[in-house]
Short mmCIF file of C-alpha atoms in Angstrom, two decimals:
data_model
loop_
_atom_site.label_atom_id
_atom_site.label_comp_id
_atom_site.label_asym_id
_atom_site.label_seq_id
_atom_site.Cartn_x
_atom_site.Cartn_y
_atom_site.Cartn_z
CA MET F 12 74.03 37.21 167.24
CA LEU F 13 72.23 39.33 169.79
CA CYS F 14 69.05 41.39 169.78
CA LEU F 15 68.08 43.93 172.42
CA THR F 16 64.31 44.19 172.26
CA ASN F 17 61.81 46.70 173.60
CA ALA F 18 64.46 49.39 174.07
CA CYS F 19 64.21 53.08 174.79
CA LEU F 20 67.13 53.88 172.51
CA PHE F 21 69.38 56.91 172.81
CA ASP F 22 71.24 56.84 169.52
CA GLY F 23 73.63 59.70 170.33
CA ASN F 24 71.22 62.44 169.29
CA SER F 25 67.77 61.63 170.60
CA PHE F 26 65.55 59.01 172.18
CA LEU F 27 63.64 56.49 170.08
CA LYS F 28 61.06 54.27 171.77
CA ASN F 29 60.25 50.59 171.28
CA LYS F 30 63.31 49.71 169.21
CA ASN F 31 65.01 46.38 168.56
CA ILE F 32 68.77 46.53 168.11
CA TYR F 33 70.36 43.72 166.10
CA ILE F 34 74.03 42.90 166.68
CA LYS F 35 76.28 40.59 164.70
CA ASP F 36 80.09 40.17 164.52
CA GLY F 37 80.66 43.05 166.91
CA LYS F 38 78.60 45.51 164.88
CA ILE F 39 75.12 46.98 165.03
CA ILE F 40 73.52 45.69 161.84
CA ASP F 41 69.95 46.95 162.15
CA ILE F 42 67.58 48.98 164.30
CA SER F 43 63.91 48.27 163.79
CA SER F 44 60.48 48.51 165.36
CA LYS F 45 59.77 44.99 164.12
CA LYS F 46 61.16 41.72 165.44
CA ASN F 47 63.32 39.46 163.30
CA LYS F 48 63.16 35.80 164.40
CA ASN F 49 66.38 34.68 162.68
CA ASN F 50 68.44 32.94 165.36
CA TYR F 51 69.11 35.97 167.54
CA GLN F 52 69.62 35.65 171.26
CA GLU F 53 67.01 38.07 172.56
CA ILE F 54 67.39 40.24 175.62
CA ASP F 55 64.20 42.10 176.54
CA VAL F 56 65.42 45.35 178.07
CA ASN F 57 61.87 46.17 179.21
CA LYS F 58 61.72 49.79 178.03
CA ASN F 59 64.98 50.67 179.77
CA ILE F 60 67.58 52.93 178.17
CA VAL F 61 70.05 51.60 175.62
CA CYS F 62 72.83 54.10 174.92
CA PRO F 63 76.39 54.20 173.55
CA GLY F 64 79.10 52.78 175.81
CA PHE F 65 81.02 55.45 177.68
CA ILE F 66 84.33 56.74 176.28
CA ASP F 67 87.09 58.10 178.56
CA ILE F 68 89.83 60.15 176.91
CA GLN F 69 91.82 60.61 180.15
CA LEU F 70 92.23 57.48 182.20
CA ASN F 71 95.41 56.74 184.18
CA GLY F 72 94.51 53.63 186.12
CA GLY F 73 92.04 51.39 187.89
CA GLY F 74 91.68 47.94 189.40
CA GLY F 75 94.89 48.50 191.35
CA ALA F 76 96.91 49.22 188.18
CA PHE F 77 98.55 52.52 187.21
CA PHE F 78 99.71 52.76 183.60
CA ASN F 79 102.81 54.78 184.52
CA ASP F 80 103.92 52.15 187.03
CA ASP F 81 104.03 49.32 184.52
CA PRO F 82 103.07 50.12 180.92
CA SER F 83 102.23 46.54 179.98
CA ILE F 84 99.38 44.60 178.39
CA GLU F 85 98.65 42.97 181.76
CA GLN F 86 98.19 46.37 183.43
CA LEU F 87 96.03 47.62 180.58
CA LYS F 88 93.76 44.61 180.99
CA LYS F 89 93.31 45.35 184.70
CA ILE F 90 92.52 48.99 184.00
CA ALA F 91 90.14 48.15 181.16
CA SER F 92 88.29 45.54 183.21
CA ALA F 93 87.87 47.85 186.21
CA HIS F 94 86.35 50.64 184.12
CA LEU F 95 84.31 48.35 181.87
CA SER F 96 82.35 47.35 184.97
CA PHE F 97 81.34 51.03 185.23
CA GLY F 98 80.28 51.27 181.59
CA THR F 99 83.47 52.59 180.00
CA THR F 100 83.73 50.46 176.87
CA SER F 101 86.52 52.49 175.19
CA PHE F 102 89.33 54.69 176.48
CA LEU F 103 92.66 56.35 175.89
CA PRO F 104 95.16 54.95 178.42
CA THR F 105 96.81 58.06 179.78
CA PHE F 106 100.52 58.25 180.52
CA ILE F 107 101.58 61.26 182.57
CA THR F 108 104.97 63.00 182.67
CA ASP F 109 107.76 60.50 183.29
CA ASP F 110 111.21 59.34 182.25
CA LYS F 111 111.90 59.23 178.48
CA ASN F 112 112.47 55.49 178.48
CA LYS F 113 109.16 54.84 180.22
CA ILE F 114 107.34 56.99 177.67
CA SER F 115 108.86 54.80 174.94
CA SER F 116 107.70 51.69 176.81
CA ALA F 117 104.17 53.08 177.08
CA ILE F 118 104.04 53.85 173.35
CA SER F 119 105.34 50.35 172.52
CA CYS F 120 102.74 48.80 174.81
CA ILE F 121 99.89 50.68 173.12
CA HIS F 122 101.23 49.80 169.68
CA LYS F 123 101.16 46.14 170.75
CA ALA F 124 97.65 46.43 172.22
CA LEU F 125 96.34 47.98 169.01
CA SER F 126 98.07 45.31 166.92
CA GLN F 127 96.29 42.67 169.02
CA GLU F 128 93.01 44.57 168.64
CA MET F 129 92.67 44.66 172.41
CA ARG F 130 89.12 45.51 173.37
CA GLY F 131 88.52 49.04 174.56
CA ILE F 132 91.93 50.50 173.68
CA LEU F 133 91.64 53.45 171.27
CA GLY F 134 95.25 54.67 171.39
CA ILE F 135 97.13 56.73 173.93
CA HIS F 136 96.90 60.07 175.72
CA LEU F 137 100.34 61.48 176.53
CA GLU F 138 99.71 64.04 179.26
CA GLY F 139 103.11 65.68 179.29
CA PRO F 140 106.03 65.93 179.57
CA PHE F 141 105.92 69.21 177.56
CA LEU F 142 104.20 71.19 180.31
CA ASN F 143 104.64 74.38 182.29
CA ASN F 144 106.22 73.76 185.69
CA GLU F 145 104.13 76.55 187.15
CA LYS F 146 101.02 74.46 186.49
CA LYS F 147 102.49 71.00 186.95
CA GLY F 148 99.96 69.77 189.51
CA ILE F 149 101.03 66.28 190.56
CA HIS F 150 103.34 65.79 187.55
CA PRO F 151 106.98 65.28 188.64
CA SER F 152 108.90 68.43 187.76
CA GLU F 153 112.19 66.58 187.16
CA PHE F 154 110.72 65.05 183.99
CA ILE F 155 109.03 68.14 182.55
CA ARG F 156 111.02 69.23 179.51
CA LEU F 157 110.96 70.67 176.00
CA PRO F 158 110.39 68.36 173.02
CA ASN F 159 113.01 67.30 170.49
CA GLU F 160 113.06 65.55 167.12
CA ALA F 161 113.16 62.10 168.69
CA ASP F 162 109.90 62.83 170.47
CA ILE F 163 108.10 63.31 167.15
CA ASP F 164 109.42 59.98 165.87
CA ASN F 165 108.42 58.25 169.09
CA ILE F 166 104.90 59.67 169.15
CA LEU F 167 104.31 58.67 165.54
CA LYS F 168 105.09 55.00 166.24
CA ILE F 169 101.45 54.46 167.14
CA LYS F 170 99.71 52.90 164.16
CA ASN F 171 96.00 52.20 163.74
CA GLY F 172 95.13 54.21 166.80
CA ILE F 173 94.54 57.67 168.20
CA VAL F 174 97.26 59.80 169.77
CA LEU F 175 96.29 62.70 171.99
CA VAL F 176 99.07 64.89 173.39
CA THR F 177 98.50 67.39 176.19
CA LEU F 178 101.09 70.18 176.24
CA ALA F 179 101.57 73.77 177.36
CA PRO F 180 101.44 75.83 174.13
CA GLU F 181 103.51 78.67 175.61
CA MET F 182 106.38 76.27 176.36
CA VAL F 183 106.91 74.65 172.96
CA GLU F 184 107.77 75.88 169.49
CA VAL F 185 104.91 76.51 167.09
CA SER F 186 106.65 74.24 164.57
CA PHE F 187 106.37 71.29 166.98
CA ILE F 188 102.63 71.79 167.41
CA LYS F 189 102.17 72.16 163.65
CA ARG F 190 104.06 68.94 162.94
CA LEU F 191 101.98 66.96 165.41
CA ILE F 192 98.77 68.26 163.90
CA GLU F 193 99.99 67.59 160.35
CA LYS F 194 100.58 63.97 161.40
CA LYS F 195 96.98 63.69 162.66
CA VAL F 196 97.93 63.84 166.33
CA ILE F 197 95.21 65.46 168.43
CA VAL F 198 96.72 68.24 170.57
CA PHE F 199 95.14 69.59 173.75
CA ALA F 200 96.41 72.37 175.97
CA GLY F 201 96.90 71.50 179.61
CA HIS F 202 99.10 72.19 182.60
CA THR F 203 99.54 75.56 180.99
CA ASN F 204 99.89 79.16 182.11
CA ALA F 205 99.13 80.54 178.65
CA THR F 206 97.61 83.99 178.34
CA PHE F 207 94.25 84.55 176.67
CA ASP F 208 95.98 85.74 173.50
CA LYS F 209 98.42 82.82 173.46
CA MET F 210 95.59 80.34 173.93
CA ASN F 211 93.64 81.87 171.08
CA GLU F 212 96.75 81.59 168.88
CA ALA F 213 96.99 77.93 169.87
CA PHE F 214 93.39 77.30 168.83
CA GLN F 215 94.11 79.00 165.50
CA LEU F 216 97.08 76.66 165.03
CA GLY F 217 94.80 73.67 165.41
CA ILE F 218 94.97 72.78 169.10
CA LYS F 219 91.69 70.99 169.48
CA GLY F 220 90.81 71.31 173.14
CA VAL F 221 91.77 71.69 176.78
CA THR F 222 92.61 68.96 179.28
CA HIS F 223 90.62 69.12 182.55
CA LEU F 224 89.32 72.67 182.14
CA PHE F 225 89.77 74.86 185.26
CA ASN F 226 92.50 72.59 186.63
CA ALA F 227 96.22 73.28 186.11
CA CYS F 228 95.64 76.21 183.77
CA SER F 229 95.56 80.00 183.93
CA PRO F 230 92.21 81.07 185.41
CA LEU F 231 89.61 83.58 184.30
CA SER F 232 90.29 86.94 185.95
CA SER F 233 89.12 90.53 185.53
CA ARG F 234 91.84 91.73 183.17
CA GLU F 235 93.27 88.47 181.86
CA PRO F 236 90.71 85.83 180.78
CA GLY F 237 93.46 83.19 180.60
CA VAL F 238 93.07 79.63 179.30
CA VAL F 239 89.65 79.29 180.94
CA GLY F 240 88.28 82.42 179.26
CA ALA F 241 89.75 81.53 175.87
CA SER F 242 88.39 77.97 176.06
CA LEU F 243 84.88 79.03 177.00
CA LEU F 244 84.75 81.69 174.30
CA ASP F 245 86.17 79.53 171.51
CA GLU F 246 83.18 77.86 169.90
CA SER F 247 85.01 75.01 168.20
CA SER F 248 87.32 73.77 170.97
CA TRP F 249 86.59 70.80 173.23
CA CYS F 250 86.74 70.94 177.02
CA GLY F 251 87.52 67.89 179.12
CA ILE F 252 86.11 68.30 182.62
CA ILE F 253 86.37 66.27 185.85
CA ALA F 254 82.88 66.45 187.37
CA ASP F 255 83.67 65.14 190.85
CA GLY F 256 82.97 68.28 192.89
CA HIS F 257 86.60 68.33 194.07
CA HIS F 258 88.48 69.37 190.96
CA VAL F 259 85.74 71.78 189.95
CA SER F 260 82.81 73.14 191.93
CA PHE F 261 79.48 72.09 190.48
CA ASP F 262 78.47 75.76 190.45
CA THR F 263 81.53 76.52 188.33
CA ILE F 264 80.54 73.70 185.98
CA LYS F 265 77.04 75.17 185.82
CA LEU F 266 78.52 78.53 184.80
CA ALA F 267 80.68 76.86 182.14
CA PHE F 268 77.65 75.03 180.73
CA LYS F 269 75.77 78.33 180.48
CA THR F 270 78.71 79.95 178.67
CA LYS F 271 79.60 77.39 176.02
CA ALA F 272 77.61 74.88 173.97
CA LYS F 273 77.21 71.72 176.04
CA ASN F 274 78.08 69.51 173.08
CA LYS F 275 81.70 70.71 173.36
CA PHE F 276 82.21 69.28 176.86
CA ILE F 277 83.63 65.81 177.50
CA LEU F 278 83.34 64.09 180.88
CA VAL F 279 86.68 62.53 181.83
CA SER F 280 87.62 60.50 184.86
CA ASP F 281 91.36 61.22 185.21
CA ALA F 282 91.07 58.05 187.30
CA MET F 283 93.93 56.47 189.23
CA SER F 284 94.72 52.92 190.33
CA PRO F 285 92.41 52.62 193.40
CA VAL F 286 89.21 52.91 191.31
CA GLY F 287 87.30 49.66 191.74
CA THR F 288 89.42 48.56 194.73
CA GLU F 289 89.74 49.13 198.48
CA LEU F 290 93.24 50.63 198.18
CA GLU F 291 93.95 53.43 200.65
CA SER F 292 97.11 54.76 198.99
CA PHE F 293 99.32 54.49 195.92
CA TYR F 294 102.46 56.09 194.49
CA ILE F 295 103.28 58.38 191.61
CA ASN F 296 107.02 57.79 191.33
CA GLU F 297 108.23 58.49 194.90
CA ASN F 298 105.22 60.62 195.81
CA LYS F 299 102.77 58.79 198.09
CA ILE F 300 99.13 59.55 197.30
CA PHE F 301 96.37 59.06 199.87
CA VAL F 302 92.71 58.18 199.38
CA LYS F 303 90.78 60.72 201.46
CA ASN F 304 87.11 61.69 201.40
CA GLY F 305 86.48 60.62 197.82
CA LYS F 306 89.62 62.19 196.37
CA TYR F 307 93.32 61.45 195.96
CA VAL F 308 95.84 63.86 197.46
CA ASP F 309 99.53 63.85 198.29
CA GLN F 310 101.06 64.92 201.61
CA SER F 311 100.75 68.60 200.67
CA GLY F 312 97.11 68.27 199.65
CA THR F 313 97.68 68.45 195.88
CA LEU F 314 95.02 66.58 193.94
CA ALA F 315 96.39 63.53 192.13
CA GLY F 316 93.91 62.39 189.53
CA SER F 317 90.37 61.52 190.58
CA ALA F 318 88.49 58.78 192.37
CA ILE F 319 85.60 58.70 189.89
CA THR F 320 84.66 57.02 186.62
CA VAL F 321 82.87 58.60 183.66
CA TYR F 322 79.73 56.89 184.98
CA ASP F 323 80.11 58.74 188.30
CA ALA F 324 80.56 62.03 186.45
CA PHE F 325 77.48 61.26 184.32
CA LYS F 326 75.37 60.71 187.44
CA ASN F 327 76.87 63.71 189.23
CA ILE F 328 75.90 66.29 186.64
CA LEU F 329 72.45 64.73 186.32
CA SER F 330 71.82 64.76 190.06
CA LYS F 331 72.86 68.43 190.22
CA ASN F 332 70.39 69.25 187.42
CA LEU F 333 73.15 70.77 185.30
CA VAL F 334 72.09 69.04 182.08
CA THR F 335 69.36 67.01 180.45
CA LEU F 336 69.68 63.23 180.25
CA GLU F 337 70.48 63.53 176.53
CA GLU F 338 73.25 66.04 177.20
CA SER F 339 74.78 63.95 179.96
CA LEU F 340 74.83 60.84 177.76
CA GLN F 341 76.45 62.85 174.96
CA MET F 342 79.11 64.20 177.33
CA SER F 343 79.84 60.62 178.40
CA SER F 344 80.33 59.20 174.91
CA THR F 345 79.16 60.96 171.75
CA ASN F 346 81.11 64.19 172.30
CA ALA F 347 84.33 62.27 172.94
CA ALA F 348 83.80 60.23 169.78
CA GLN F 349 83.29 63.42 167.77
CA CYS F 350 86.41 64.99 169.24
CA LEU F 351 88.49 61.90 168.45
CA GLY F 352 87.05 61.61 164.94
CA ILE F 353 85.57 58.15 165.50
CA ASP F 354 81.89 58.98 165.11
CA ASN F 355 81.61 58.49 161.36
CA GLU F 356 81.32 55.58 158.93
CA ASN F 357 84.80 56.14 157.49
CA SER F 358 86.72 56.06 160.78
CA LEU F 359 88.82 53.14 162.00
CA PHE F 360 86.73 52.88 165.16
CA LYS F 361 83.03 53.70 165.02
CA LYS F 362 81.92 54.75 168.47
CA GLY F 363 79.61 57.08 170.35
CA ARG F 364 76.40 56.35 168.43
CA VAL F 365 73.91 53.51 168.20
CA VAL F 366 73.36 53.29 164.46
CA PRO F 367 73.89 50.53 161.87
CA GLN F 368 77.51 49.69 160.98
CA PHE F 369 78.85 51.17 164.24
CA ASP F 370 80.67 49.13 166.88
CA ALA F 371 78.29 47.37 169.23
CA ASP F 372 79.47 49.04 172.46
CA LEU F 373 76.28 49.58 174.42
CA LEU F 374 74.90 50.10 177.89
CA VAL F 375 71.49 49.25 179.24
CA LEU F 376 70.56 51.71 182.00
CA ASN F 377 67.61 51.61 184.35
CA ARG F 378 65.23 54.27 183.09
CA HIS F 379 64.39 55.44 186.61
CA ASN F 380 67.70 55.61 188.50
CA PHE F 381 70.24 55.02 185.65
CA ASP F 382 71.82 51.99 187.33
CA ILE F 383 73.78 49.87 184.86
CA ILE F 384 71.80 46.73 183.94
CA ASN F 385 73.86 45.37 181.03
CA ILE F 386 77.20 46.17 179.37
CA ILE F 387 77.89 45.07 175.81
CA GLN F 388 81.36 45.50 174.34
CA ASN F 389 82.14 44.57 170.76
CA GLY F 390 78.80 42.76 170.60
CA GLN F 391 79.56 40.60 173.65
CA LEU F 392 77.42 40.69 176.77
CA LYS F 393 79.73 41.26 179.76
CA THR F 394 79.22 39.84 183.24
CA PHE F 395 80.85 41.01 186.46
CA HIS F 396 80.96 39.42 189.88
#
């Protein structure tokens, strides 16, 4: 049993001062202004910020491991550990476009991880292979294809977890999208050249959001607002965004934040294997990717994922004065939990808020510079060397 005392608590909505947070069996059991002396290990956080652990819905790798390279429990543990040290307590391992057999292996691996209740694993994000070649980015074109019946069966093998599928809505049949949504799969548009009208149709169908807004999608232009225009105008859709200053200019992010409600944006890392290491290069299939000036690019200069974590993105948008502290914390956790449907008392996972009965995934941040002081996952205090 653990108690964080003297906390400036951000509960997912607002700040509450001088709170004590009681944790037992991996859950938050009480939040009080009074101290309870019953056998709790106390940690005085000295008026620093306690907030929900960060949630990353698009995370490809870290700690030298790339999920596509080897979709195994061992690789997942490396990735999870690397990002946990930066405050990401929960994530969707992301598997990008690849061979059919490897996709099956990735799904089997996640099914196993969920069965073992592996810490931090929420499910899987399948980014592809049902994409538009014109907006493929770093995805290998030889594996981009249309879906078939077997794909539905394969995707639905995930039990007790979240499945997010990124696809190009103009490339697949409406019936395929409808079936995914009927089966509680979350569908995002991404790597898409959809028109404004097509994207609006997709939102009407139930597509819930857009993967890395502004990147690998049809842009906003004078006569055709494209995916960007449709996403910013649609009030209910979610927008993942890579706030590294390379994928999207911070001025462009500022414009987006002025256009659409900030509680519909989700900071994502789109991180690759070198995060948390000194690696200078890695491979996506046969394509060699280089670490250069804080970004990952191939020989032609195409961006290949990002070199940041959600924590980096959180600090970036704060330092650029694009948001309030509350908004940045929400974009790092609460908004993702809402999008994934895990921010309520009836959900399988209960994340993104610091309230009783929710999972005890918490960060203690320095109230002055937002450095990470403590990381708590599933009620356990984590240490890193």
